[in-house]
mmCIF file of C-alpha atoms in Angstrom:
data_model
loop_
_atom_site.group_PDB
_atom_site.id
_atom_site.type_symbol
_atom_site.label_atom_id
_atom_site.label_comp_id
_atom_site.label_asym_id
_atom_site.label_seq_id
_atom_site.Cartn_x
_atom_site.Cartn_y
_atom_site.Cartn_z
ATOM 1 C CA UNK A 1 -121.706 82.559 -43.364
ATOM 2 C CA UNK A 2 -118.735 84.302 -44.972
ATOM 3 C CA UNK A 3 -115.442 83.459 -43.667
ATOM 4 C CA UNK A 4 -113.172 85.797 -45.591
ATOM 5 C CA UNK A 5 -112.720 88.827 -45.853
ATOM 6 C CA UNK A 6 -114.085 91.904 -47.918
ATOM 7 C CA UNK A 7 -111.765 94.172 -49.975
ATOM 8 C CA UNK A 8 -112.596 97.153 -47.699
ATOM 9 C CA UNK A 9 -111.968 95.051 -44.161
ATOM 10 C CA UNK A 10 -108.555 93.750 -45.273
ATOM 11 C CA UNK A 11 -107.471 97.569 -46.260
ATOM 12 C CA UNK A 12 -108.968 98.354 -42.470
ATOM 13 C CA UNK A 13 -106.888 95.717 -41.226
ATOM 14 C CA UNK A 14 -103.553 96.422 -43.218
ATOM 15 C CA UNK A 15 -104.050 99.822 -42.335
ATOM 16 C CA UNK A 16 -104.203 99.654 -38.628
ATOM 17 C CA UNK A 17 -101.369 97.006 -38.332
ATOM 18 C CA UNK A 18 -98.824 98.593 -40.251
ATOM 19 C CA UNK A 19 -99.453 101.467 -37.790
ATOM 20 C CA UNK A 20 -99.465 99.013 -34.582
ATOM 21 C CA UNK A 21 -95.965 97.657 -36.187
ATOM 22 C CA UNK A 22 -94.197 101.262 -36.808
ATOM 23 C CA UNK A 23 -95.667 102.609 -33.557
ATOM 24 C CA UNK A 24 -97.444 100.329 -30.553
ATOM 25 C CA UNK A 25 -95.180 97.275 -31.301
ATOM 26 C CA UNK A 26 -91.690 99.340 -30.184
ATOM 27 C CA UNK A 27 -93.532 101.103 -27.405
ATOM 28 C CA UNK A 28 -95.365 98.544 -25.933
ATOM 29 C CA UNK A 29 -92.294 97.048 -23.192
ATOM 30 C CA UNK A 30 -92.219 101.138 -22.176
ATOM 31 C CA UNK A 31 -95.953 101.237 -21.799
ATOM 32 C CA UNK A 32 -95.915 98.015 -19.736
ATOM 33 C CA UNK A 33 -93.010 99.001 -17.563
ATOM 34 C CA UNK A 34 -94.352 102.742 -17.177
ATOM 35 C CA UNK A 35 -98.213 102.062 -16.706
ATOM 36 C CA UNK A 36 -99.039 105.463 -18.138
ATOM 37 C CA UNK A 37 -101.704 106.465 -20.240
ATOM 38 C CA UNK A 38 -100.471 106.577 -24.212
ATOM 39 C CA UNK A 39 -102.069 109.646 -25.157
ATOM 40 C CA UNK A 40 -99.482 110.553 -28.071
ATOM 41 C CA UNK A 41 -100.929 106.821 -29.127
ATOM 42 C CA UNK A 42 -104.665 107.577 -28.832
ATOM 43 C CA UNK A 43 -104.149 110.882 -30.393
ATOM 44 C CA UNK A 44 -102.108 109.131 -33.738
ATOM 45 C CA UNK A 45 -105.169 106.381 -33.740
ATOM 46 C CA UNK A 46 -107.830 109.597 -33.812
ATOM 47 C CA UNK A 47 -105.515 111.089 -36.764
ATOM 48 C CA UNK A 48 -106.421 107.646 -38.576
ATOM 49 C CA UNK A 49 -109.999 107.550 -37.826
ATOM 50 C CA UNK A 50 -109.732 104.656 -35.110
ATOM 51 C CA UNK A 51 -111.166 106.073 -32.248
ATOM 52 C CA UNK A 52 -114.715 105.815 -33.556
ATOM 53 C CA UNK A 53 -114.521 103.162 -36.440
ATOM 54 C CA UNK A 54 -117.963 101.848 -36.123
ATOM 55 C CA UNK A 55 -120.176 104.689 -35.895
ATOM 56 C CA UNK A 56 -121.282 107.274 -38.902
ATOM 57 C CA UNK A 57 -119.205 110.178 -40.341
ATOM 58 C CA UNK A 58 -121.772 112.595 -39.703
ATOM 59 C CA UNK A 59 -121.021 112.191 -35.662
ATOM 60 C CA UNK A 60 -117.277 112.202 -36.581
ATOM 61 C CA UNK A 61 -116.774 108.685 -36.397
ATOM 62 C CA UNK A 62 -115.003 106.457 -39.339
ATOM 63 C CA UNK A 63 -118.689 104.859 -40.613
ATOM 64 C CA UNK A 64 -116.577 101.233 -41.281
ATOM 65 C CA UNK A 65 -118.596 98.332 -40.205
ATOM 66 C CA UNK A 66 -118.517 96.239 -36.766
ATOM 67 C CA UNK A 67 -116.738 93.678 -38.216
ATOM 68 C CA UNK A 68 -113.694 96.257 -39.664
ATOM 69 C CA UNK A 69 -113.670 96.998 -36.384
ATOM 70 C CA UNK A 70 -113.248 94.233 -34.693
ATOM 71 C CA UNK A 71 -110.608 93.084 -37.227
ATOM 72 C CA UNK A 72 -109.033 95.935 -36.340
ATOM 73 C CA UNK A 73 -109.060 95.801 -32.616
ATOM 74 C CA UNK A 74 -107.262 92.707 -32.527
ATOM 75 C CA UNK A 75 -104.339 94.402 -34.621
ATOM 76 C CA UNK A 76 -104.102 96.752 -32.042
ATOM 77 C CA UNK A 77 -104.390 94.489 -28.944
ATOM 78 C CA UNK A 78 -101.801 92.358 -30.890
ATOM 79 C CA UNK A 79 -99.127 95.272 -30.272
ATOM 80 C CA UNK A 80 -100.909 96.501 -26.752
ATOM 81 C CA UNK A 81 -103.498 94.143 -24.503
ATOM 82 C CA UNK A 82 -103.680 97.704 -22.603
ATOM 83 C CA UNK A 83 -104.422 99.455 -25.919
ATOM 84 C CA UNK A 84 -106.366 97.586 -27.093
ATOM 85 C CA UNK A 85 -108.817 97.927 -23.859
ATOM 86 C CA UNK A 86 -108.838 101.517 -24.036
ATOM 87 C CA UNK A 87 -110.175 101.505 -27.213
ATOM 88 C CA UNK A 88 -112.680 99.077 -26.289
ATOM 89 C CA UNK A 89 -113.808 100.648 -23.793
ATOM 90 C CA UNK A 90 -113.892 103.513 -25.485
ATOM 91 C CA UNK A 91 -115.817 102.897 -28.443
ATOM 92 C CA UNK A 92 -117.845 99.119 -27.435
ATOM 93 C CA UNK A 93 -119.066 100.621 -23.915
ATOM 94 C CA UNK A 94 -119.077 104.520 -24.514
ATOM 95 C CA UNK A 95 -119.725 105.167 -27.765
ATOM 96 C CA UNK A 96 -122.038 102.593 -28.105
ATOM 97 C CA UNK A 97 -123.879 103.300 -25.329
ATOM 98 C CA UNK A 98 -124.457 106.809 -26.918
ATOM 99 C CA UNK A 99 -125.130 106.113 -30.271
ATOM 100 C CA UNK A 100 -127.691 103.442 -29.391
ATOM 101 C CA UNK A 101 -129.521 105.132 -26.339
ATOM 102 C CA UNK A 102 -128.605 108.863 -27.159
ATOM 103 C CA UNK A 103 -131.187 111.277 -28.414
ATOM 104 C CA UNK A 104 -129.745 113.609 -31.364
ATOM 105 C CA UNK A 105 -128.476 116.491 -29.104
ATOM 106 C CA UNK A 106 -126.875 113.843 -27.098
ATOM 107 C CA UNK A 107 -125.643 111.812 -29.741
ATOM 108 C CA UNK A 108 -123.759 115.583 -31.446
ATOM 109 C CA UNK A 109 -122.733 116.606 -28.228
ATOM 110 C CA UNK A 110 -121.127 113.592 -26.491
ATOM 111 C CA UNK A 111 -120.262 110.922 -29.750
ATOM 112 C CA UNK A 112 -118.942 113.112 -31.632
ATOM 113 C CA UNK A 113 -115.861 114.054 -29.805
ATOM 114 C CA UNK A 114 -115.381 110.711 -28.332
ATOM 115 C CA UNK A 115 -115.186 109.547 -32.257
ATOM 116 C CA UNK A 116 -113.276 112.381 -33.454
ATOM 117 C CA UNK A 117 -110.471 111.214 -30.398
ATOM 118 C CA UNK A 118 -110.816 114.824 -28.611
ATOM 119 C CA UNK A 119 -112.310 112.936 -25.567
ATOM 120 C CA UNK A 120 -112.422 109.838 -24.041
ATOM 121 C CA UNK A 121 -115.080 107.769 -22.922
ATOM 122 C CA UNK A 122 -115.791 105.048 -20.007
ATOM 123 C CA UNK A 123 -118.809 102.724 -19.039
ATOM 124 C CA UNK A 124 -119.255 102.569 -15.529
ATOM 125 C CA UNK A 125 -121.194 99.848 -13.798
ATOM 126 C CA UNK A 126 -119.548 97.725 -11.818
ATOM 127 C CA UNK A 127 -118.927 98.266 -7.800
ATOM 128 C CA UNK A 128 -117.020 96.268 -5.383
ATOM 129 C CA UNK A 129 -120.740 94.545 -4.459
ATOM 130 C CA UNK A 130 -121.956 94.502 -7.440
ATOM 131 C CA UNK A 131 -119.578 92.902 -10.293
ATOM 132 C CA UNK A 132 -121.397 89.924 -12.339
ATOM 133 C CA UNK A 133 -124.542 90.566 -10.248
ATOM 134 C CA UNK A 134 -125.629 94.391 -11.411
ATOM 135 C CA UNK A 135 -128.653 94.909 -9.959
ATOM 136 C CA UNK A 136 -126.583 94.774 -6.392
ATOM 137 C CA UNK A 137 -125.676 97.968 -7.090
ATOM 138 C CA UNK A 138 -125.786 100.614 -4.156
ATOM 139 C CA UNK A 139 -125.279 104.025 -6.292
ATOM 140 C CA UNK A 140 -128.029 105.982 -6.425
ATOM 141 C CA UNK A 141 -129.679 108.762 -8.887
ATOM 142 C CA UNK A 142 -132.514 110.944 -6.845
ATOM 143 C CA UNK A 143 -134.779 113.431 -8.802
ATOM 144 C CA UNK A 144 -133.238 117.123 -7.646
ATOM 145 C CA UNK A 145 -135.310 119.897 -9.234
ATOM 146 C CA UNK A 146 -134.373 119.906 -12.525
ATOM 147 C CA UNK A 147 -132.276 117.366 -12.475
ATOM 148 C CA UNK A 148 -130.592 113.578 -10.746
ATOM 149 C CA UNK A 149 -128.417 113.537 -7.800
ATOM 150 C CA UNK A 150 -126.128 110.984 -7.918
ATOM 151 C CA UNK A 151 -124.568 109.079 -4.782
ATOM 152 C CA UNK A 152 -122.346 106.342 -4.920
ATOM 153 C CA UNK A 153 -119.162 104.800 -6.646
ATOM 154 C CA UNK A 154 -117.811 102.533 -9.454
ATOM 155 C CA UNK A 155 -114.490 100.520 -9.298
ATOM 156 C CA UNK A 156 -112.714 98.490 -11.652
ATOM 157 C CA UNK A 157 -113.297 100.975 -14.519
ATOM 158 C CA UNK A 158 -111.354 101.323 -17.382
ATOM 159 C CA UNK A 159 -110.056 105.016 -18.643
ATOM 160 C CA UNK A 160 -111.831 105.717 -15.441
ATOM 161 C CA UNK A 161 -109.141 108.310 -14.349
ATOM 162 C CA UNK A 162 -108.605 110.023 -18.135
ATOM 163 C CA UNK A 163 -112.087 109.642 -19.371
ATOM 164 C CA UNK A 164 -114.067 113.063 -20.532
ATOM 165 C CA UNK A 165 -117.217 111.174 -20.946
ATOM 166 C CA UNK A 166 -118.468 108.476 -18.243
ATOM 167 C CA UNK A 167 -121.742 106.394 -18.676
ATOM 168 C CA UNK A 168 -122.882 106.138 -15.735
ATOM 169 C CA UNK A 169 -125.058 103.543 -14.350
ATOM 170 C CA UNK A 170 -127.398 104.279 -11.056
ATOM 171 C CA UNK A 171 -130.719 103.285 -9.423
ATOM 172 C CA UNK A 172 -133.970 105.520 -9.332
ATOM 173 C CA UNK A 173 -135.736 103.570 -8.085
ATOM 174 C CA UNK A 174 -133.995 101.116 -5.441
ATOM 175 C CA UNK A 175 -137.227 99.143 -5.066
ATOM 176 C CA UNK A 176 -137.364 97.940 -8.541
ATOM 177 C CA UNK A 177 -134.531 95.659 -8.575
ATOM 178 C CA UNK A 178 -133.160 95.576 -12.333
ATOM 179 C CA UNK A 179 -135.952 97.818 -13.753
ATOM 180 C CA UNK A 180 -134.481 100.675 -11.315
ATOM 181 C CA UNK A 181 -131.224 101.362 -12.854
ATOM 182 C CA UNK A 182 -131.053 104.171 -14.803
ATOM 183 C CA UNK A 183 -128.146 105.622 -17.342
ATOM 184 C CA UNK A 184 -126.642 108.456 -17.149
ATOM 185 C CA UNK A 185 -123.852 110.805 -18.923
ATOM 186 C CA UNK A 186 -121.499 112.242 -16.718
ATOM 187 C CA UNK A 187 -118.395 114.954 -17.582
ATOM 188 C CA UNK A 188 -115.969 114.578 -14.464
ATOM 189 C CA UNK A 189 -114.527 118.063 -16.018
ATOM 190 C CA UNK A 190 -118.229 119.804 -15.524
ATOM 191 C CA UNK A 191 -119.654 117.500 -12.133
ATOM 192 C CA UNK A 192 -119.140 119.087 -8.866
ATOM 193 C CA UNK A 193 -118.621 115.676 -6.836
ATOM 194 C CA UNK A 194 -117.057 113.444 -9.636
ATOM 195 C CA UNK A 195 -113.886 112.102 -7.348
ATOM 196 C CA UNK A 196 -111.357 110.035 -8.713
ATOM 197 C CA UNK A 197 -110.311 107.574 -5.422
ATOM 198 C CA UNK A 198 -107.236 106.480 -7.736
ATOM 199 C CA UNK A 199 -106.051 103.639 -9.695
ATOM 200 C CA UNK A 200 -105.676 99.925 -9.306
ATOM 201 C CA UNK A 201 -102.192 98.255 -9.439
ATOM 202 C CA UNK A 202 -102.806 95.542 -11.939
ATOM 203 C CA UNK A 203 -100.784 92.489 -13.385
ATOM 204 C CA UNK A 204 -101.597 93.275 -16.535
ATOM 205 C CA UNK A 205 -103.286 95.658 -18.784
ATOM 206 C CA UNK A 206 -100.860 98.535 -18.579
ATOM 207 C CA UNK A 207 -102.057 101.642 -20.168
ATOM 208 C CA UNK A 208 -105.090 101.284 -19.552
ATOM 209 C CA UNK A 209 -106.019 103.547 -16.290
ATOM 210 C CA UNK A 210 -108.386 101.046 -14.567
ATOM 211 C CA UNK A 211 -109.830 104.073 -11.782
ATOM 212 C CA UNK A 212 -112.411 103.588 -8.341
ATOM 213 C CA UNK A 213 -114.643 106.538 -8.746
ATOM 214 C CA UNK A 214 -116.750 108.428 -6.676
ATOM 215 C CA UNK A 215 -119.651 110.168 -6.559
ATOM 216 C CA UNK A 216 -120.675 112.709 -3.915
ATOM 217 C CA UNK A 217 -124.033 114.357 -3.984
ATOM 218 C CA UNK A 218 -123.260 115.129 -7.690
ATOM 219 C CA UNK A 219 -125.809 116.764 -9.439
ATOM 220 C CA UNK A 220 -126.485 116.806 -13.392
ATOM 221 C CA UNK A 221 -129.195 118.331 -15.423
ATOM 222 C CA UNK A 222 -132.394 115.952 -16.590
ATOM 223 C CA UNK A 223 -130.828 115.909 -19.899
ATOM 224 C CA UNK A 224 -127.928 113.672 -19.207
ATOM 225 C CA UNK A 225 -130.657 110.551 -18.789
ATOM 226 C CA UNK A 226 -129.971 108.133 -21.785
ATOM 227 C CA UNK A 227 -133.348 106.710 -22.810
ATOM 228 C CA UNK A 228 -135.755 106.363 -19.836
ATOM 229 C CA UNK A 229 -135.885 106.122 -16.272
ATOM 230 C CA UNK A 230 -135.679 102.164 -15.660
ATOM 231 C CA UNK A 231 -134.164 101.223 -19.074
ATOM 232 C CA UNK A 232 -130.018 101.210 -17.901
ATOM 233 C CA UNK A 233 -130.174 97.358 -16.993
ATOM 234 C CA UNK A 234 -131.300 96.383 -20.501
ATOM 235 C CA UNK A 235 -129.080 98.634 -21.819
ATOM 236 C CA UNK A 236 -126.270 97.619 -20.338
ATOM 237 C CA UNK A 237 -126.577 94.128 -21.156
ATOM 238 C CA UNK A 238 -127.443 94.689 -24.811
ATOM 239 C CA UNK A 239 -123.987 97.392 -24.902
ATOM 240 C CA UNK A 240 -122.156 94.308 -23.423
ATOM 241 C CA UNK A 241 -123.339 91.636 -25.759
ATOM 242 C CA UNK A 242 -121.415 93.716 -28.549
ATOM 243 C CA UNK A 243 -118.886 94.239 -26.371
ATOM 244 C CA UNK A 244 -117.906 90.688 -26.067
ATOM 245 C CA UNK A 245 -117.179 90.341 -29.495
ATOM 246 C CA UNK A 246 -114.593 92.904 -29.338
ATOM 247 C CA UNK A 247 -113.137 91.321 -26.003
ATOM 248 C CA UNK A 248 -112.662 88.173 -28.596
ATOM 249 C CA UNK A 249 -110.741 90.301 -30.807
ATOM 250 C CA UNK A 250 -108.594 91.745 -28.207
ATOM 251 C CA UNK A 251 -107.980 88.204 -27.176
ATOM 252 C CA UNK A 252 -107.210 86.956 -31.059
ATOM 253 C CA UNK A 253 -104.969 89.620 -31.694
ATOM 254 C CA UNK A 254 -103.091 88.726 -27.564
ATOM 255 C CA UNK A 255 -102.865 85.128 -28.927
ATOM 256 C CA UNK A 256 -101.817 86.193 -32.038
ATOM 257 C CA UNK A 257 -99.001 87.803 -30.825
ATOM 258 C CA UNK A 258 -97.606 85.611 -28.108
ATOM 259 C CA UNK A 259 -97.982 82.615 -31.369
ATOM 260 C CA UNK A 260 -95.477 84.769 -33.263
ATOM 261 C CA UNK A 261 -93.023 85.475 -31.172
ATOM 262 C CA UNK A 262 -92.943 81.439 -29.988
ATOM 263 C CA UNK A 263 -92.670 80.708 -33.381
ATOM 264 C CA UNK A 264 -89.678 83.383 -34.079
ATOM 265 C CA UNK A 265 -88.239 82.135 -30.797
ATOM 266 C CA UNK A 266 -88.374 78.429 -31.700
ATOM 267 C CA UNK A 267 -86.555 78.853 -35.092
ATOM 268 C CA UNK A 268 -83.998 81.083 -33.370
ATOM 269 C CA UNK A 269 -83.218 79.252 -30.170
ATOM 270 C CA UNK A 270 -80.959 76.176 -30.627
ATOM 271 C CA UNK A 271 -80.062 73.443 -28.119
ATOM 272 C CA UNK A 272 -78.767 69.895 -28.501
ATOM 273 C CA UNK A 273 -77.239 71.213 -31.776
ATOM 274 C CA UNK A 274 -80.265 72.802 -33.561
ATOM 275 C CA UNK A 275 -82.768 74.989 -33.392
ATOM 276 C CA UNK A 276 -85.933 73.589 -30.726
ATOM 277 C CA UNK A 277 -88.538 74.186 -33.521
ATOM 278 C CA UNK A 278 -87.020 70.707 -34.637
ATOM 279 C CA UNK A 279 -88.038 68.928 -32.158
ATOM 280 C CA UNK A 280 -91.453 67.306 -32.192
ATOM 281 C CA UNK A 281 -92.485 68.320 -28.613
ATOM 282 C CA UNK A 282 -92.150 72.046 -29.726
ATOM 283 C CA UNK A 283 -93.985 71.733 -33.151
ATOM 284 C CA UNK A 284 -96.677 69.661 -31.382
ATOM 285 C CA UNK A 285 -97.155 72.897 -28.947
ATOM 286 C CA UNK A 286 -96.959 74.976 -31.533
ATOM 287 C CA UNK A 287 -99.226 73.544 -33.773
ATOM 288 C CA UNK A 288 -102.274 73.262 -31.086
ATOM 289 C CA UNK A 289 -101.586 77.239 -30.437
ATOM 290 C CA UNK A 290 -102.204 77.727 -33.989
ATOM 291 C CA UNK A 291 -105.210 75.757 -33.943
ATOM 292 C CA UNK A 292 -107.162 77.368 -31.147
ATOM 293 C CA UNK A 293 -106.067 81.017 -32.585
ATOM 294 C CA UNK A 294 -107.165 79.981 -36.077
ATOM 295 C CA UNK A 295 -110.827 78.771 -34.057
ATOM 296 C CA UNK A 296 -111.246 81.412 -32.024
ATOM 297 C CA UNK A 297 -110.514 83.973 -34.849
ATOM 298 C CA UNK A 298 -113.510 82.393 -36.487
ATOM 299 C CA UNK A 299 -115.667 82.202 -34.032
ATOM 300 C CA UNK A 300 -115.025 86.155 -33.573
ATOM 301 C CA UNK A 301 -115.446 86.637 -37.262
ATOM 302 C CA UNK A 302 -118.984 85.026 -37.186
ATOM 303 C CA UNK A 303 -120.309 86.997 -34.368
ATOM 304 C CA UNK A 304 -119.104 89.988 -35.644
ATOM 305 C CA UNK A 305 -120.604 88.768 -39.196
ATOM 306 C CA UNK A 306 -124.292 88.189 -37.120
ATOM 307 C CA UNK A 307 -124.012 91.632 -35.476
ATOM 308 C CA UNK A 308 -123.101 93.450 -38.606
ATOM 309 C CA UNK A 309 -126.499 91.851 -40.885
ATOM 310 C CA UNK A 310 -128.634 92.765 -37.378
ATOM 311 C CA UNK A 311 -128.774 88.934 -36.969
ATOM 312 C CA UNK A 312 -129.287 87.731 -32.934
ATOM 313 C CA UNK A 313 -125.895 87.050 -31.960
ATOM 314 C CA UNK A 314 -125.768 86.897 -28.015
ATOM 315 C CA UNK A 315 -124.711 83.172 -27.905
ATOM 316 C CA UNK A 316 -122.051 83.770 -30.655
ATOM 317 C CA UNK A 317 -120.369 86.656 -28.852
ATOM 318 C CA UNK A 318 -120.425 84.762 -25.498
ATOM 319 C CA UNK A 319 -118.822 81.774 -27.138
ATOM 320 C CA UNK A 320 -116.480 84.263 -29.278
ATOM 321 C CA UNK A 321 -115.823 85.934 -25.885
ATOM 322 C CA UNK A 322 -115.517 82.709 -23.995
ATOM 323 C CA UNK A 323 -113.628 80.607 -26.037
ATOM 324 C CA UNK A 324 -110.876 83.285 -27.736
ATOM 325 C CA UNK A 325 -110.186 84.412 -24.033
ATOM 326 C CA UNK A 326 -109.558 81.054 -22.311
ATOM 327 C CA UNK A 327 -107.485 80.071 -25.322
ATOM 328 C CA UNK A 328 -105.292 83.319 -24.995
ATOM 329 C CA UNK A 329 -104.127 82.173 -22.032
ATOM 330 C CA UNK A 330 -103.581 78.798 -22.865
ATOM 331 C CA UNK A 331 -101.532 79.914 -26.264
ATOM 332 C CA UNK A 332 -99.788 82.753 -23.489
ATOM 333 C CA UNK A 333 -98.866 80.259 -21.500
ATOM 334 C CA UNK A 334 -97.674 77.336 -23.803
ATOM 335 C CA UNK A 335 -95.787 80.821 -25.245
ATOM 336 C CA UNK A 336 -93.688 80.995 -22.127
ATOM 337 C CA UNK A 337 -93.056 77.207 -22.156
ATOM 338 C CA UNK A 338 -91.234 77.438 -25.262
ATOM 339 C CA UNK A 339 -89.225 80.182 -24.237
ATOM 340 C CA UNK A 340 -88.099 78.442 -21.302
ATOM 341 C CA UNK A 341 -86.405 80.077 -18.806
ATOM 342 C CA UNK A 342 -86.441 83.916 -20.703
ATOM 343 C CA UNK A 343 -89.731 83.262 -20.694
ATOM 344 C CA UNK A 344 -90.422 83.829 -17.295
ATOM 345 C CA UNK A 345 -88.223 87.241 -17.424
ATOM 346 C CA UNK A 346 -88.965 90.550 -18.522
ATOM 347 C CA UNK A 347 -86.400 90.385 -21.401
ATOM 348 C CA UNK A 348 -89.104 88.509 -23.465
ATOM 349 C CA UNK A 349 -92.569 89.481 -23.997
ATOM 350 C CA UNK A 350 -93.709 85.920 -23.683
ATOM 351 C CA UNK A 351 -94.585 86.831 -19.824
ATOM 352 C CA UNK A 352 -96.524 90.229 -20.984
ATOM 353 C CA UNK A 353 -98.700 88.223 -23.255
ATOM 354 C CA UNK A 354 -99.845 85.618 -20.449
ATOM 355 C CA UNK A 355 -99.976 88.721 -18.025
ATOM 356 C CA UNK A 356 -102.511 90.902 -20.526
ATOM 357 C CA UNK A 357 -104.586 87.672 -22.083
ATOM 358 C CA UNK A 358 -105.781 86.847 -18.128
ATOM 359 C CA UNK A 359 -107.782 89.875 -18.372
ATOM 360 C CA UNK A 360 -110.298 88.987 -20.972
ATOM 361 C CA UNK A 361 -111.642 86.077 -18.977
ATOM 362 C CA UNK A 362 -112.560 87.994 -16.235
ATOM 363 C CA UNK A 363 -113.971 91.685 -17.775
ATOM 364 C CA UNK A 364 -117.239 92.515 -19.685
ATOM 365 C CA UNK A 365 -118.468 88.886 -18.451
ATOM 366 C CA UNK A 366 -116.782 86.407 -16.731
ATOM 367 C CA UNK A 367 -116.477 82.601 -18.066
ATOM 368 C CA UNK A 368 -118.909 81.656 -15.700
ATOM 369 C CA UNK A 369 -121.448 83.878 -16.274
ATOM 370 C CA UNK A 370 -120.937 83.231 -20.036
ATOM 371 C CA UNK A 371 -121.257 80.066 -20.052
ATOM 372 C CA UNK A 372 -124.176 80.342 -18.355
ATOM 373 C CA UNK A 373 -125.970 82.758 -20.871
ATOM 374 C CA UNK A 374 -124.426 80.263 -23.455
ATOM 375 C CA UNK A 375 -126.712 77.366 -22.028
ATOM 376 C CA UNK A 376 -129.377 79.592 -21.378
ATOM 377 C CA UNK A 377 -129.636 80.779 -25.059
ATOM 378 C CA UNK A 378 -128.925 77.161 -26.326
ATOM 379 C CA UNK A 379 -131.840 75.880 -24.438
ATOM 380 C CA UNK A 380 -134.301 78.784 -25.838
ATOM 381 C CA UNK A 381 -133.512 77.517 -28.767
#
């Protein structure tokens, strides 16, 4: 297993965090504090390519490899936890979900803007009944002439309210358990019946529009069906698995940033006439954080190595996922420690950190459930 580098994945990831440091880094207090939607942001990251990194030029995307990419999501959820889940969900959940299930006309017609940054994309599955356990689901997609009807709605789903492009995930056939759900490709701008309900209040996240949809009697042509009738559970679980990894990197890049600005704090701050980083309590906390960023970076950089050579990798991203999320809020957390009191205020962005690291152990998987497809995997083997 190679744990460095290539030539053309450090330029990826030099690239995108100069351009998180000039531009997401001084915005990101406003875009916390506003909760609005960076386009201006999304549109500079289409400029440089970032909006479809992992998929081929010929459908408009960037044509770097998995890994680059999720190098360089962490960069970007280093300067933006929000950001950085926009683009996720974006490119992991959308785009994926097209380029791996999508027939060619739906592949030119749907991909290629998402990758080009014209529009954006969501995944939606989830419902308030049907979180962890998907085949719960209540929406529903009924043959209607030429086409589905769909009934229903989604919650907890990210670029949900701004999205151009939303997978879709329904049941024809509500008999047939898991094998009933189907996917679908939805355009909220096109669908008669595509209602957003609104937007969640969140602690953390900001910037990302995390949007309840709903669904009434909306009809869409036969051609929006991704694959086959029956296939969306399977799909959605394989789009997830390479989700995770990216979920890891979001976390890496969280942790990242909350290490750097304890260590900046704890050379700067000085009590008992010197700076805390002195002390031996404070360089015992900091060097743990540094440990479990420096292990969970490598843990994402061998799933995303596995996934890249077409090498089975579900275990690897759950543990990526797992492990890189739990210690994001640990490093958060032992961030605001060391900041003391500012910590716990706005003035910092210690709090931020813990606020937008939470996230990743709940989303695209939950520790429980990954630990549980952990064990199960370990035990097939």
């Amino acid at each position: 297993m190679r744990l460095t580098l290539t030539d053309e994945q450090r330029d990826v990831r030099d690239t995108v965090a100069s351009f998180v440091d000039e531009e997401v880094v001084p915005r990101a207090d406003e875009i916390d504090e506003s909760d609005e939607f960076p386009r201006d942001l999304v549109d500079q990251m289409a400029d440089l390519g970032l909006m479809g990194m992992p998929f081929p030029v010929e459908y408009g995307g960037a044509g770097v490899d998995y890994h680059s990419y999720a190098v360089a999501l962490a960069e970007i959820s280093r300067g933006s936890g929000g950001l950085g889940t926009v683009v996720a969900a974006h490119t992991s959940l959308a785009g994926n979900m097209l380029y791996a299930f999508g027939d060619e006309t739906q592949t030119e017609r749907f991909l290629t803007p998402l990758n080009t940054g014209e529009d954006i994309g969501a995944f939606a599955l989830s419902e308030a009944g049907a979180g962890s356990d998907v085949p719960a689901m209540t929406t529903t997609a009924e043959r209607d002439a030429d086409g589905y009807r769909i009934d229903g709605g989604k919650l907890w789903i990210s670029n949900g309210s701004v999205a151009d492009t939303v997978v879709v995930f329904a049941k024809t056939d509500p008999d047939a358990g898991r094998n009933g759900i189907s996917a679908f490709v939805v355009r909220p701008d096109e669908d008669d019946g595509f209602v957003v309900e609104g937007t969640e209040s969140k602690l953390g996240d900001k910037g990302c529009p995390t949007a309840e949809l709903r669904f009434d009697e909306m009809w869409i042509p036969e051609d929006r069906l991704l694959g086959e009738a029956g296939d969306g559970f399977v799909q959605a679980l394989k789009t997830l698995n390479g989700g995770r990894i990216t979920i890891a990197a979001r976390s890496v890049g969280i942790a990242r940033a909350a290490l750097e600005a304890a260590t900046k704090y704890a050379q700067e701050r000085e009590q008992f006439g010197g700076p805390i980083a002195d002390f031996q309590a404070i360089q015992h906390k900091l060097a743990d954080m540094d440990t479990k960023v420096q292990a969970a970076t490598l843990l994402m950089h061998k799933a995303a190595e596995l996934k890249e050579r077409d090498e089975p990798f579900i275990k690897e991203a759950a543990q990526a996922k797992l492990y890189a999320s739990e210690i994001a809020r640990e490093v958060a957390n032992e961030g605001i420690q060391i900041h003391g009191g500012y910590g716990y205020t706005t003035e910092f962005p210690a709090e931020r950190f813990y606020r937008d690291a939470k996230l990743s152990e709940i989303y695209e998987g939950t520790s429980e459930v990954l630990r549980n497809t952990i064990a199960d995997q370990l035990l097939d083997e």
